[in-house]
mmCIF file of C-alpha atoms in Angstrom:
data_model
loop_
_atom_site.group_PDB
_atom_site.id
_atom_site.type_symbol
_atom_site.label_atom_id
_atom_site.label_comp_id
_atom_site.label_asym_id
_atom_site.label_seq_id
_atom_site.Cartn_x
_atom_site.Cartn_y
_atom_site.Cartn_z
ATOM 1 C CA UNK A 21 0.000 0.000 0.000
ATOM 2 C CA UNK A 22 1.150 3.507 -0.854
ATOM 3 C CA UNK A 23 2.018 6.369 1.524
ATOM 4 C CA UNK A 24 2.379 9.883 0.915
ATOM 5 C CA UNK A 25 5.275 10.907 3.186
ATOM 6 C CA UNK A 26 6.196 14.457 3.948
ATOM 7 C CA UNK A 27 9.177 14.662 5.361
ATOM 8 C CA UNK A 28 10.937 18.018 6.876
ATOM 9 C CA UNK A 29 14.376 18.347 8.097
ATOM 10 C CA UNK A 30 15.253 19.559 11.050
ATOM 11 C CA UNK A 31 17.886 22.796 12.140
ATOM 12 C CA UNK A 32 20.891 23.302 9.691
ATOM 13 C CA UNK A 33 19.600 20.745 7.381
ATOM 14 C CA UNK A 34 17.544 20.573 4.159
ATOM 15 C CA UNK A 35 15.707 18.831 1.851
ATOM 16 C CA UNK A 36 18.996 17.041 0.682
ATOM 17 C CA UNK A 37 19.395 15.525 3.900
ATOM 18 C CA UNK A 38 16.435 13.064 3.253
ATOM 19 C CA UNK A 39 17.937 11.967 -0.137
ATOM 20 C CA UNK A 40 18.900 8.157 1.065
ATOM 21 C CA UNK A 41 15.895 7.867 3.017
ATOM 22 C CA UNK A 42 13.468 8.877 0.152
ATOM 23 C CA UNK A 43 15.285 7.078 -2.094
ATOM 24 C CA UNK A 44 14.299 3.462 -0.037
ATOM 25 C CA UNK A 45 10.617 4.649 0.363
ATOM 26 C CA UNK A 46 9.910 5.434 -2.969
ATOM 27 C CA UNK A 47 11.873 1.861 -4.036
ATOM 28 C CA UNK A 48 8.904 0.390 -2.166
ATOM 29 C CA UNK A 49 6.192 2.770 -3.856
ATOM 30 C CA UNK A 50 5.675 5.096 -1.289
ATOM 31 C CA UNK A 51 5.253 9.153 -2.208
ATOM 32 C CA UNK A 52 8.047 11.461 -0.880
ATOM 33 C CA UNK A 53 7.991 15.077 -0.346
ATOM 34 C CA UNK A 54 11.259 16.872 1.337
ATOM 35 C CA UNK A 55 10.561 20.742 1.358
ATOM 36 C CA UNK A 56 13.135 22.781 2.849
ATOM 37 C CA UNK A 57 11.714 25.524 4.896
ATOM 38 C CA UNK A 58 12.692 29.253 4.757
ATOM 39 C CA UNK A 59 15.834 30.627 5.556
ATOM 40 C CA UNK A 60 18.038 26.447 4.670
ATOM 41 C CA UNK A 61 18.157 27.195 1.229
ATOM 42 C CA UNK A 62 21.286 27.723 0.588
ATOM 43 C CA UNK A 63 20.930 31.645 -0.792
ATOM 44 C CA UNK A 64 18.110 32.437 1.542
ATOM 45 C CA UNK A 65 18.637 35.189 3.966
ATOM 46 C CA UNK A 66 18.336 34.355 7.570
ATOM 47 C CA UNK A 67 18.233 37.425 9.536
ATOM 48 C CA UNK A 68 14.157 38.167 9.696
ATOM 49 C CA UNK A 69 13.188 34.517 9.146
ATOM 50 C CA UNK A 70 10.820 33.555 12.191
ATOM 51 C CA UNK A 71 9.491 30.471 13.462
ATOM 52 C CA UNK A 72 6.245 31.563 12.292
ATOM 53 C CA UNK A 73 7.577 31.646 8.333
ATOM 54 C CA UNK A 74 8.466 27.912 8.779
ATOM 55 C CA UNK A 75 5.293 27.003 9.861
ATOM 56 C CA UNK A 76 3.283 29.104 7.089
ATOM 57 C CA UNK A 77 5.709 27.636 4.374
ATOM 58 C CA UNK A 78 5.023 24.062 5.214
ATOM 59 C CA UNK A 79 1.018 24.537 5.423
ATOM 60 C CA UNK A 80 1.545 26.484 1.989
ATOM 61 C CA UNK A 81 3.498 23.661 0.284
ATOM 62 C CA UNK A 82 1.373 20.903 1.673
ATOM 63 C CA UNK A 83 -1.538 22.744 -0.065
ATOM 64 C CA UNK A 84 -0.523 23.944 -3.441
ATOM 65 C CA UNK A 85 0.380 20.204 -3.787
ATOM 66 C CA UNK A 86 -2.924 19.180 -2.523
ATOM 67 C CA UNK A 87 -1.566 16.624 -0.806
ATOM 68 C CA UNK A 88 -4.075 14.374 1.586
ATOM 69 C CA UNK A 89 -4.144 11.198 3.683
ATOM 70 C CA UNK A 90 -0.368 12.618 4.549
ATOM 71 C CA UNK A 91 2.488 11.234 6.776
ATOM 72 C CA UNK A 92 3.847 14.503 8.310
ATOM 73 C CA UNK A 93 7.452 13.404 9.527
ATOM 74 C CA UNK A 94 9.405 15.655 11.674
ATOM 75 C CA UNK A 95 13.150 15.338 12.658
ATOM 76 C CA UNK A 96 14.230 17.484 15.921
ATOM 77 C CA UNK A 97 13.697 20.862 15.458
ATOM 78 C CA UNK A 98 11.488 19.922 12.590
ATOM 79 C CA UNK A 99 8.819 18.941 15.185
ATOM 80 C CA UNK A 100 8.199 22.405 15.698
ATOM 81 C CA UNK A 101 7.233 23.210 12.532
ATOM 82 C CA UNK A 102 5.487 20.111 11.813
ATOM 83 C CA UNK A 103 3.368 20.485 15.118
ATOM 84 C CA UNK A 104 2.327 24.248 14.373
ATOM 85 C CA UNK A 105 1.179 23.460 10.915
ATOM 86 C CA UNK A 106 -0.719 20.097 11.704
ATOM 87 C CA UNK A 107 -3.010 22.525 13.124
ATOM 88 C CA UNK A 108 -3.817 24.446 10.218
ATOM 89 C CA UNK A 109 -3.517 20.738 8.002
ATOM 90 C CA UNK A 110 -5.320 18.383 10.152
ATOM 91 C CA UNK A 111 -7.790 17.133 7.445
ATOM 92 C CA UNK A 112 -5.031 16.494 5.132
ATOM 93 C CA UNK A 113 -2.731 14.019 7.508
ATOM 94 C CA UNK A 114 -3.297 10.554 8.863
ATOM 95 C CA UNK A 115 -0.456 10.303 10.786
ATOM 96 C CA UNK A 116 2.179 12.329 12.482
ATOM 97 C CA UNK A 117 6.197 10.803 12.997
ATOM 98 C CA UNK A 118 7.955 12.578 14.938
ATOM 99 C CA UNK A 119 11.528 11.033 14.801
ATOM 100 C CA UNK A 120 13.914 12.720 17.481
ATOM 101 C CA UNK A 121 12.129 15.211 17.433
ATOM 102 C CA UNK A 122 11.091 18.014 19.974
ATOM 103 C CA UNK A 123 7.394 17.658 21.111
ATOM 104 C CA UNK A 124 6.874 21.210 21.758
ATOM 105 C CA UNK A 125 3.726 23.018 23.672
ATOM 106 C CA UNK A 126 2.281 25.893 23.740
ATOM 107 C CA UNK A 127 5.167 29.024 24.837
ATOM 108 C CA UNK A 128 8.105 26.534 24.571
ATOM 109 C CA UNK A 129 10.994 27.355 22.176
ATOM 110 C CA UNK A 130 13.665 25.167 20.946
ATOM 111 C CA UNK A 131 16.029 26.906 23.505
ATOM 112 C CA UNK A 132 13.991 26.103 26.274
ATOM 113 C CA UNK A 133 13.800 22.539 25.843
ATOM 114 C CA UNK A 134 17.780 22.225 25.206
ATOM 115 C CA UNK A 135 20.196 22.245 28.259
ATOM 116 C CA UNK A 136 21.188 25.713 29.295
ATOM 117 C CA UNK A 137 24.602 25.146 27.914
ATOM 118 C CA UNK A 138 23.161 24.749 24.499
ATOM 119 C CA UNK A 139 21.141 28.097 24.704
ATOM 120 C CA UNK A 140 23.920 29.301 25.517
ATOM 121 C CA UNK A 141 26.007 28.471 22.508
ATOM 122 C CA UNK A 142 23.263 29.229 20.385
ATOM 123 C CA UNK A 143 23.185 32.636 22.021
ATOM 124 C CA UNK A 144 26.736 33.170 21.415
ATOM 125 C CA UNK A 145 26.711 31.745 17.683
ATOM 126 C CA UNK A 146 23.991 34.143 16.884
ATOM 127 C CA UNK A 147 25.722 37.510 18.379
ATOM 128 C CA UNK A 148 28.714 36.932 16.611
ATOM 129 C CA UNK A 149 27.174 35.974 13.134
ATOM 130 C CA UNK A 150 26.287 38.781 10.534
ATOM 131 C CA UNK A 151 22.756 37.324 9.998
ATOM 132 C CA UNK A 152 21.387 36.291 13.322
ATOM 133 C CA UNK A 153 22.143 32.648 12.736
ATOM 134 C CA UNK A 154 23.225 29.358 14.369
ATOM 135 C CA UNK A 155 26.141 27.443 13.502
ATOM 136 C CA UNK A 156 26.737 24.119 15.041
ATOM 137 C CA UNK A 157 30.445 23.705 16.269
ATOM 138 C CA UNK A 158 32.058 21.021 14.208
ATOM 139 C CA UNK A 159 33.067 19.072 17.400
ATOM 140 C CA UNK A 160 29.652 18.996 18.729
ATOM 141 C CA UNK A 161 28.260 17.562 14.988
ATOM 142 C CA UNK A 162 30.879 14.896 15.203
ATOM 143 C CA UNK A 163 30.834 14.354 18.963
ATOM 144 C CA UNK A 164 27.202 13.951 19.422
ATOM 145 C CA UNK A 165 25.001 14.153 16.685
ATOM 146 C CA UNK A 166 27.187 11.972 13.974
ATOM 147 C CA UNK A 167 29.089 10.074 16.295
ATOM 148 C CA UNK A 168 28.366 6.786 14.391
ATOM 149 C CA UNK A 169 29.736 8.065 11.154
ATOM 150 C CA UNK A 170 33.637 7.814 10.129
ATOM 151 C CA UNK A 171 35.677 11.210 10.503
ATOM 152 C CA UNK A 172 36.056 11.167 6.364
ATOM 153 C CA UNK A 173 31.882 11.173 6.343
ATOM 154 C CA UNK A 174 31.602 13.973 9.165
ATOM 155 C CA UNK A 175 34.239 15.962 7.127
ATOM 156 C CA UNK A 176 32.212 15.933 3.979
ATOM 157 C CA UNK A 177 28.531 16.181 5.606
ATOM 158 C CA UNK A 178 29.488 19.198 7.935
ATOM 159 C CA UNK A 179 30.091 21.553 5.185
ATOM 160 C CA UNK A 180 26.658 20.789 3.831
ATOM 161 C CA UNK A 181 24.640 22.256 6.791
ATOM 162 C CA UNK A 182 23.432 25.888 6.678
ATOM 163 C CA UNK A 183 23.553 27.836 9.655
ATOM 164 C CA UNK A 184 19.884 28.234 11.377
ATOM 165 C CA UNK A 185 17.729 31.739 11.661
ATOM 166 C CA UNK A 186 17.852 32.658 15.245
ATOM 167 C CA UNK A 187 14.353 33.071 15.675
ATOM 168 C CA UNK A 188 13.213 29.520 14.628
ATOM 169 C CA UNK A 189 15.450 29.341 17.907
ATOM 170 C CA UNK A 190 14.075 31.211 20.300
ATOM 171 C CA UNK A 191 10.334 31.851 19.103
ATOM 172 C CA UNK A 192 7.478 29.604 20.516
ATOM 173 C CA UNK A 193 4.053 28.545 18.798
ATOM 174 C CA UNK A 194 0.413 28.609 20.289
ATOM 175 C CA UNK A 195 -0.530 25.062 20.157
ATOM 176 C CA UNK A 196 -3.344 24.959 22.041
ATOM 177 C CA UNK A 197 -5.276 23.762 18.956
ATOM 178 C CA UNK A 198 -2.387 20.655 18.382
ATOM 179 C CA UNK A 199 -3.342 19.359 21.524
ATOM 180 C CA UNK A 200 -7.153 19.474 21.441
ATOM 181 C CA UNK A 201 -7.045 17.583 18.110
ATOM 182 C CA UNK A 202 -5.025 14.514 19.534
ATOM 183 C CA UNK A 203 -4.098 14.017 15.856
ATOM 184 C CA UNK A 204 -2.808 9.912 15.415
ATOM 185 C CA UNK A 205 0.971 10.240 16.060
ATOM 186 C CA UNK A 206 3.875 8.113 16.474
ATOM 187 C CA UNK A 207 7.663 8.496 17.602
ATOM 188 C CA UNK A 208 10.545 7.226 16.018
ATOM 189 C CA UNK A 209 14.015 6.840 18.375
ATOM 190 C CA UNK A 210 17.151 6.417 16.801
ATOM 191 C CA UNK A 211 19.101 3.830 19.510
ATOM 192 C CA UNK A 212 22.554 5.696 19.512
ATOM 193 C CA UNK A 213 21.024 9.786 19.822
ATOM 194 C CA UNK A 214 23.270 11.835 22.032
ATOM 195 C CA UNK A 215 21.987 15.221 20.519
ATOM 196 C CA UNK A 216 19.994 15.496 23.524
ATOM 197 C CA UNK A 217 21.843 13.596 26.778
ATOM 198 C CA UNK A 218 20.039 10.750 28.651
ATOM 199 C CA UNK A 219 18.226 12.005 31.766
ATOM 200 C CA UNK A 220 16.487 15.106 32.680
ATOM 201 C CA UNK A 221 16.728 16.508 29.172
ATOM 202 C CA UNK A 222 16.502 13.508 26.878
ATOM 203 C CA UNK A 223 14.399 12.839 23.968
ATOM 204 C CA UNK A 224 12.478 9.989 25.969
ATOM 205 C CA UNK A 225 10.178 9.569 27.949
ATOM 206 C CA UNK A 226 10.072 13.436 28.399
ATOM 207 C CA UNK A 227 8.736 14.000 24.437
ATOM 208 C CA UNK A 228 7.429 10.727 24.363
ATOM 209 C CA UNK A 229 4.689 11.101 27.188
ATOM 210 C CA UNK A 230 3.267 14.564 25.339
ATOM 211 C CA UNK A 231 1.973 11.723 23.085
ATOM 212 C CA UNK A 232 -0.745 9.459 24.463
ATOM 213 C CA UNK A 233 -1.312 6.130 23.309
ATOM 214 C CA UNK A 234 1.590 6.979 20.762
ATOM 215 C CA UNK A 235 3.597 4.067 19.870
ATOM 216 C CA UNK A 236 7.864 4.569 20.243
ATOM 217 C CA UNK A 237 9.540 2.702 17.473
ATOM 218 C CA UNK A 238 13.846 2.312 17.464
ATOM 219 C CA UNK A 239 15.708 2.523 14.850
ATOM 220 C CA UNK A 240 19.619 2.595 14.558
ATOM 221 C CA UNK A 241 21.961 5.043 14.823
ATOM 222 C CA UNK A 242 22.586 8.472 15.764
ATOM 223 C CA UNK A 243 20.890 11.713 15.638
ATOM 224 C CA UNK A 244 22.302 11.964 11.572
ATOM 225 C CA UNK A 245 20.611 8.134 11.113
ATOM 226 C CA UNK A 246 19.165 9.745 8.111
ATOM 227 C CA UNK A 247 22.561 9.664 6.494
ATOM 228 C CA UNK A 248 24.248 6.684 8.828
ATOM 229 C CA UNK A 249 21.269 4.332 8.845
ATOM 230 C CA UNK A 250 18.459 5.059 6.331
ATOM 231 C CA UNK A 251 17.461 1.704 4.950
ATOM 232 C CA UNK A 252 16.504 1.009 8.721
ATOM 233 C CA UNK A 253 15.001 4.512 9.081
ATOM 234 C CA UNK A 254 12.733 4.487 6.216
ATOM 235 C CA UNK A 255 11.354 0.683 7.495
ATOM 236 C CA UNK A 256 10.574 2.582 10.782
ATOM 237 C CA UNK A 257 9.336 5.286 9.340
ATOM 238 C CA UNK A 258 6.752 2.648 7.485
ATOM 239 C CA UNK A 259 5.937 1.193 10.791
ATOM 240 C CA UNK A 260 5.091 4.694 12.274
ATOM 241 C CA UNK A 261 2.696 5.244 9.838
ATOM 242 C CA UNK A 262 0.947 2.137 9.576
ATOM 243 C CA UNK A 263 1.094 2.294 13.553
#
């Protein structure tokens, strides 16, 4: 049976960065859309791009498709977006995914669900940029969110990542509205994910639990499984939507 799957990147990242996974889906006759959201392209301007934009793009691009009975897929940061604009998309979805993914609510930013040493580099990244954006550090990509990938594959993936509009960052969403609907969801776990450490600030059972009756799904690899482990991905992403 065939799926549409929309799937949407999350910070620094693009549509690119779904390539291998698409490519195994659509082997197996699914449908696969991977929009990159304002501001990741790589000559959009960053400065006045706001969390808001991300949303409004993704609702927009869903629509002039006219795309229904969707699998909305969001990857970390990505569940931001792909929370704010279920809202607006509901009758057009059958499933959410989000895959290591922030579960945001209503007044919560990235930022405020990331250790306080992370704001803080994000902070700092974005005061001494000349576009109010966010670079990742290259030892923190390799370190903890590629770790499973060999230094020759960090080396050539790093360069591909944009840096991130600030205000995707810091800005929060009213999702008030997400909640009430109870939309049919599912998370996706890669095993090996140290973007987020284990414990207090880890991306289960804290995001996890902000979805009822949701069933968790593992899949190899890192935070970058996308890229290290996407024939595995894309067969959990299939389970997560015919959860």
């Amino acid at each position: 049976m065939s799926t549409t799957f929309v799937l949407v990147h999350g910070a620094c990242h693009a549509g690119w960065s779904w390539r291998p996974v698409a490519g195994y889906l659509r082997a197996q006759g699914h449908r696969v859309y991977t929009p990159t959201l304002p501001g990741l392209g790589t000559e959009d301007t960053k400065a006045d791009i706001h969390l808001a934009d991300s949303v409004d793009y993704l609702v927009d691009y869903v629509e002039k498709r006219d795309l229904t009975d969707i699998v909305l897929v969001g990857h970390s940061w990505g569940g931001f977006p792909v929370s704010g604009a279920s809202i607006r998309l509901a009758t057009r979805i059958s499933r959410l995914v989000y895959w290591s993914a922030f579960v945001p609510q209503t007044g919560e930013s990235l930022i405020d669900l990331c250790p306080p040493a992370y704001g803080d580099m994000f902070r700092a990244s974005a005061a001494a940029s000349t576009d109010n954006s966010v670079t990742f550090p290259f030892e923190v990509f390799c370190a903890a969110f590629m770790q499973d990938a060999s230094p020759e594959t960090q080396r050539i993936v790093y360069p591909l990542l944009e840096s991130q509009p600030f205000h995707t960052m810091n800005e929060s969403l009213d999702l008030d509205e997400w909640e009430r609907l109870q939309l049919p969801s599912s998370y996706v776990l890669s095993k090996d994910d140290l973007a987020l450490p284990p414990g207090e600030f880890g991306w289960a059972p804290r995001f996890t639990e902000r979805l009822p009756g949701a069933p968790v799904i593992y899949t190899p690899g890192s935070h970058e499984s996308q890229l290290t482990q996407p024939e595995p991905l894309a067969a959990a992403l299939v389970e997560a939507a015919a959860s």
